[in-house]
PDB file of C-alpha atoms in Angstrom:
ATOM      1  CA  UNK U   1     -72.911 -27.090 -85.068  1.00 74.00           C
ATOM      2  CA  UNK U   2     -70.035 -29.522 -85.115  1.00 83.00           C
ATOM      3  CA  UNK U   3     -70.338 -33.245 -85.676  1.00 85.00           C
ATOM      4  CA  UNK U   4     -69.224 -33.904 -82.078  1.00 89.00           C
ATOM      5  CA  UNK U   5     -71.990 -31.709 -80.638  1.00 87.00           C
ATOM      6  CA  UNK U   6     -74.595 -33.376 -82.880  1.00 88.00           C
ATOM      7  CA  UNK U   7     -73.391 -36.789 -81.736  1.00 91.00           C
ATOM      8  CA  UNK U   8     -73.530 -35.807 -78.071  1.00 87.00           C
ATOM      9  CA  UNK U   9     -77.030 -34.350 -78.506  1.00 90.00           C
ATOM     10  CA  UNK U  10     -78.203 -37.479 -80.333  1.00 89.00           C
ATOM     11  CA  UNK U  11     -76.812 -39.724 -77.575  1.00 89.00           C
ATOM     12  CA  UNK U  12     -78.427 -37.582 -74.863  1.00 91.00           C
ATOM     13  CA  UNK U  13     -81.764 -37.584 -76.696  1.00 88.00           C
ATOM     14  CA  UNK U  14     -81.506 -41.360 -77.072  1.00 89.00           C
ATOM     15  CA  UNK U  15     -80.772 -41.815 -73.366  1.00 91.00           C
ATOM     16  CA  UNK U  16     -83.658 -39.566 -72.332  1.00 91.00           C
ATOM     17  CA  UNK U  17     -85.989 -41.479 -74.641  1.00 89.00           C
ATOM     18  CA  UNK U  18     -84.674 -44.762 -73.246  1.00 90.00           C
ATOM     19  CA  UNK U  19     -85.270 -43.632 -69.645  1.00 91.00           C
ATOM     20  CA  UNK U  20     -88.861 -42.787 -70.547  1.00 91.00           C
ATOM     21  CA  UNK U  21     -89.660 -45.819 -72.698  1.00 91.00           C
ATOM     22  CA  UNK U  22     -88.167 -48.618 -70.594  1.00 92.00           C
ATOM     23  CA  UNK U  23     -90.277 -48.025 -67.452  1.00 90.00           C
ATOM     24  CA  UNK U  24     -93.415 -47.417 -69.519  1.00 91.00           C
ATOM     25  CA  UNK U  25     -92.964 -50.617 -71.502  1.00 92.00           C
ATOM     26  CA  UNK U  26     -92.104 -52.543 -68.313  1.00 93.00           C
ATOM     27  CA  UNK U  27     -95.329 -51.476 -66.617  1.00 92.00           C
ATOM     28  CA  UNK U  28     -97.531 -52.143 -69.649  1.00 94.00           C
ATOM     29  CA  UNK U  29     -96.025 -55.580 -70.310  1.00 95.00           C
ATOM     30  CA  UNK U  30     -96.353 -56.635 -66.666  1.00 94.00           C
ATOM     31  CA  UNK U  31     -99.975 -55.485 -66.492  1.00 95.00           C
ATOM     32  CA  UNK U  32    -100.755 -57.685 -69.489  1.00 96.00           C
ATOM     33  CA  UNK U  33     -98.759 -60.645 -68.115  1.00 96.00           C
ATOM     34  CA  UNK U  34    -100.505 -60.554 -64.740  1.00 96.00           C
ATOM     35  CA  UNK U  35    -103.924 -60.172 -66.356  1.00 97.00           C
ATOM     36  CA  UNK U  36    -103.159 -63.166 -68.574  1.00 96.00           C
ATOM     37  CA  UNK U  37    -102.083 -65.241 -65.546  1.00 96.00           C
ATOM     38  CA  UNK U  38    -105.325 -64.468 -63.742  1.00 97.00           C
ATOM     39  CA  UNK U  39    -107.436 -65.187 -66.833  1.00 97.00           C
ATOM     40  CA  UNK U  40    -105.668 -68.522 -67.255  1.00 96.00           C
ATOM     41  CA  UNK U  41    -106.226 -69.311 -63.570  1.00 96.00           C
ATOM     42  CA  UNK U  42    -109.921 -68.442 -63.763  1.00 96.00           C
ATOM     43  CA  UNK U  43    -110.572 -70.452 -66.925  1.00 96.00           C
ATOM     44  CA  UNK U  44    -108.312 -73.463 -66.355  1.00 95.00           C
ATOM     45  CA  UNK U  45    -108.240 -73.935 -62.574  1.00 94.00           C
ATOM     46  CA  UNK U  46    -111.497 -72.349 -61.460  1.00 94.00           C
ATOM     47  CA  UNK U  47    -113.362 -73.540 -64.602  1.00 95.00           C
ATOM     48  CA  UNK U  48    -115.073 -70.248 -65.432  1.00 96.00           C
ATOM     49  CA  UNK U  49    -115.954 -69.772 -69.053  1.00 95.00           C
ATOM     50  CA  UNK U  50    -114.741 -66.643 -70.815  1.00 95.00           C
ATOM     51  CA  UNK U  51    -118.373 -65.615 -71.226  1.00 96.00           C
ATOM     52  CA  UNK U  52    -118.815 -65.485 -67.434  1.00 96.00           C
ATOM     53  CA  UNK U  53    -115.961 -62.989 -67.066  1.00 97.00           C
ATOM     54  CA  UNK U  54    -116.771 -59.395 -67.988  1.00 97.00           C
ATOM     55  CA  UNK U  55    -113.252 -57.983 -67.648  1.00 97.00           C
ATOM     56  CA  UNK U  56    -109.758 -58.768 -66.427  1.00 97.00           C
ATOM     57  CA  UNK U  57    -107.609 -55.693 -66.057  1.00 97.00           C
ATOM     58  CA  UNK U  58    -104.002 -55.462 -64.929  1.00 96.00           C
ATOM     59  CA  UNK U  59    -103.317 -52.509 -62.638  1.00 95.00           C
ATOM     60  CA  UNK U  60    -100.070 -50.872 -61.600  1.00 92.00           C
ATOM     61  CA  UNK U  61    -100.321 -49.983 -57.928  1.00 86.00           C
ATOM     62  CA  UNK U  62     -98.230 -47.497 -56.004  1.00 82.00           C
ATOM     63  CA  UNK U  63     -98.518 -49.844 -53.035  1.00 80.00           C
ATOM     64  CA  UNK U  64     -96.900 -53.238 -52.742  1.00 79.00           C
ATOM     65  CA  UNK U  65     -97.269 -55.503 -54.595  1.00 81.00           C
ATOM     66  CA  UNK U  66     -96.880 -53.241 -57.608  1.00 88.00           C
ATOM     67  CA  UNK U  67     -99.150 -55.236 -59.936  1.00 93.00           C
ATOM     68  CA  UNK U  68    -102.737 -56.286 -59.243  1.00 94.00           C
ATOM     69  CA  UNK U  69    -105.527 -57.630 -61.399  1.00 96.00           C
ATOM     70  CA  UNK U  70    -109.132 -56.474 -61.094  1.00 97.00           C
ATOM     71  CA  UNK U  71    -111.788 -58.917 -62.299  1.00 97.00           C
ATOM     72  CA  UNK U  72    -115.468 -58.283 -62.931  1.00 97.00           C
ATOM     73  CA  UNK U  73    -117.923 -61.079 -63.594  1.00 97.00           C
ATOM     74  CA  UNK U  74    -120.955 -60.649 -65.832  1.00 96.00           C
ATOM     75  CA  UNK U  75    -123.381 -61.855 -63.159  1.00 94.00           C
ATOM     76  CA  UNK U  76    -121.946 -59.400 -60.581  1.00 94.00           C
ATOM     77  CA  UNK U  77    -121.151 -56.198 -62.504  1.00 94.00           C
ATOM     78  CA  UNK U  78    -121.152 -54.103 -59.327  1.00 95.00           C
ATOM     79  CA  UNK U  79    -118.400 -56.123 -57.615  1.00 96.00           C
ATOM     80  CA  UNK U  80    -114.681 -55.954 -58.353  1.00 96.00           C
ATOM     81  CA  UNK U  81    -112.432 -58.795 -57.226  1.00 97.00           C
ATOM     82  CA  UNK U  82    -108.729 -58.068 -56.781  1.00 95.00           C
ATOM     83  CA  UNK U  83    -106.192 -60.808 -57.484  1.00 95.00           C
ATOM     84  CA  UNK U  84    -102.443 -61.118 -56.930  1.00 92.00           C
ATOM     85  CA  UNK U  85    -100.555 -63.172 -59.490  1.00 89.00           C
ATOM     86  CA  UNK U  86     -96.940 -62.946 -58.409  1.00 86.00           C
ATOM     87  CA  UNK U  87     -96.143 -66.540 -57.422  1.00 85.00           C
ATOM     88  CA  UNK U  88     -99.546 -68.150 -57.181  1.00 89.00           C
ATOM     89  CA  UNK U  89    -102.787 -66.551 -58.239  1.00 92.00           C
ATOM     90  CA  UNK U  90    -104.731 -65.488 -55.180  1.00 92.00           C
ATOM     91  CA  UNK U  91    -107.938 -63.546 -54.719  1.00 93.00           C
ATOM     92  CA  UNK U  92    -106.923 -60.848 -52.286  1.00 90.00           C
ATOM     93  CA  UNK U  93    -109.969 -58.660 -51.833  1.00 91.00           C
ATOM     94  CA  UNK U  94    -113.200 -57.437 -53.309  1.00 93.00           C
ATOM     95  CA  UNK U  95    -115.094 -54.183 -53.416  1.00 94.00           C
ATOM     96  CA  UNK U  96    -118.755 -53.467 -53.971  1.00 94.00           C
ATOM     97  CA  UNK U  97    -119.566 -50.260 -55.838  1.00 93.00           C
ATOM     98  CA  UNK U  98    -121.887 -47.712 -54.222  1.00 93.00           C
ATOM     99  CA  UNK U  99    -124.524 -48.694 -56.766  1.00 93.00           C
ATOM    100  CA  UNK U 100    -124.130 -52.324 -55.702  1.00 91.00           C
ATOM    101  CA  UNK U 101    -124.554 -51.368 -52.059  1.00 91.00           C
ATOM    102  CA  UNK U 102    -127.739 -49.488 -52.973  1.00 91.00           C
ATOM    103  CA  UNK U 103    -128.967 -52.641 -54.720  1.00 91.00           C
ATOM    104  CA  UNK U 104    -128.450 -54.567 -51.485  1.00 90.00           C
ATOM    105  CA  UNK U 105    -125.384 -56.568 -52.489  1.00 90.00           C
ATOM    106  CA  UNK U 106    -123.513 -57.739 -49.392  1.00 89.00           C
ATOM    107  CA  UNK U 107    -120.400 -59.825 -48.780  1.00 88.00           C
ATOM    108  CA  UNK U 108    -122.467 -62.807 -47.707  1.00 87.00           C
ATOM    109  CA  UNK U 109    -124.218 -62.885 -51.084  1.00 88.00           C
ATOM    110  CA  UNK U 110    -121.152 -62.689 -53.313  1.00 92.00           C
ATOM    111  CA  UNK U 111    -120.995 -65.480 -55.865  1.00 92.00           C
ATOM    112  CA  UNK U 112    -117.263 -65.422 -56.648  1.00 93.00           C
ATOM    113  CA  UNK U 113    -115.778 -64.533 -53.273  1.00 92.00           C
ATOM    114  CA  UNK U 114    -112.983 -66.923 -52.249  1.00 85.00           C
ATOM    115  CA  UNK U 115    -111.711 -65.949 -48.783  1.00 77.00           C
ATOM    116  CA  UNK U 116    -108.173 -66.923 -47.852  1.00 72.00           C
ATOM    117  CA  UNK U 117    -106.313 -66.906 -44.558  1.00 61.00           C
ATOM    118  CA  UNK U 118    -103.278 -64.637 -44.611  1.00 54.00           C
TER     119      UNK U 118
END
């Protein structure tokens, strides 16, 4: 194989790798950034302690907006709160797991629900 063909193959392999890595890294970095924004919001503005928060997970959504953050609190493990963190941090929705519904958890009894007018 000639040097020119090896160079072309190396460039093509590099471009293919670049087209795979760039979107993957973009998604992973943004998930972490949005999760960090929500954690900062919860601890600094809403005054939750880190011990009260069970998990903060950035999610890439196929819907718009593309990045969401799902938060679970230790005192409500069967409820997931969804936050947007694009401009301002905003609690968008919540969901109660089937197990939570069986336990009798209802929207009126949620401890961390912050309804907003859209």
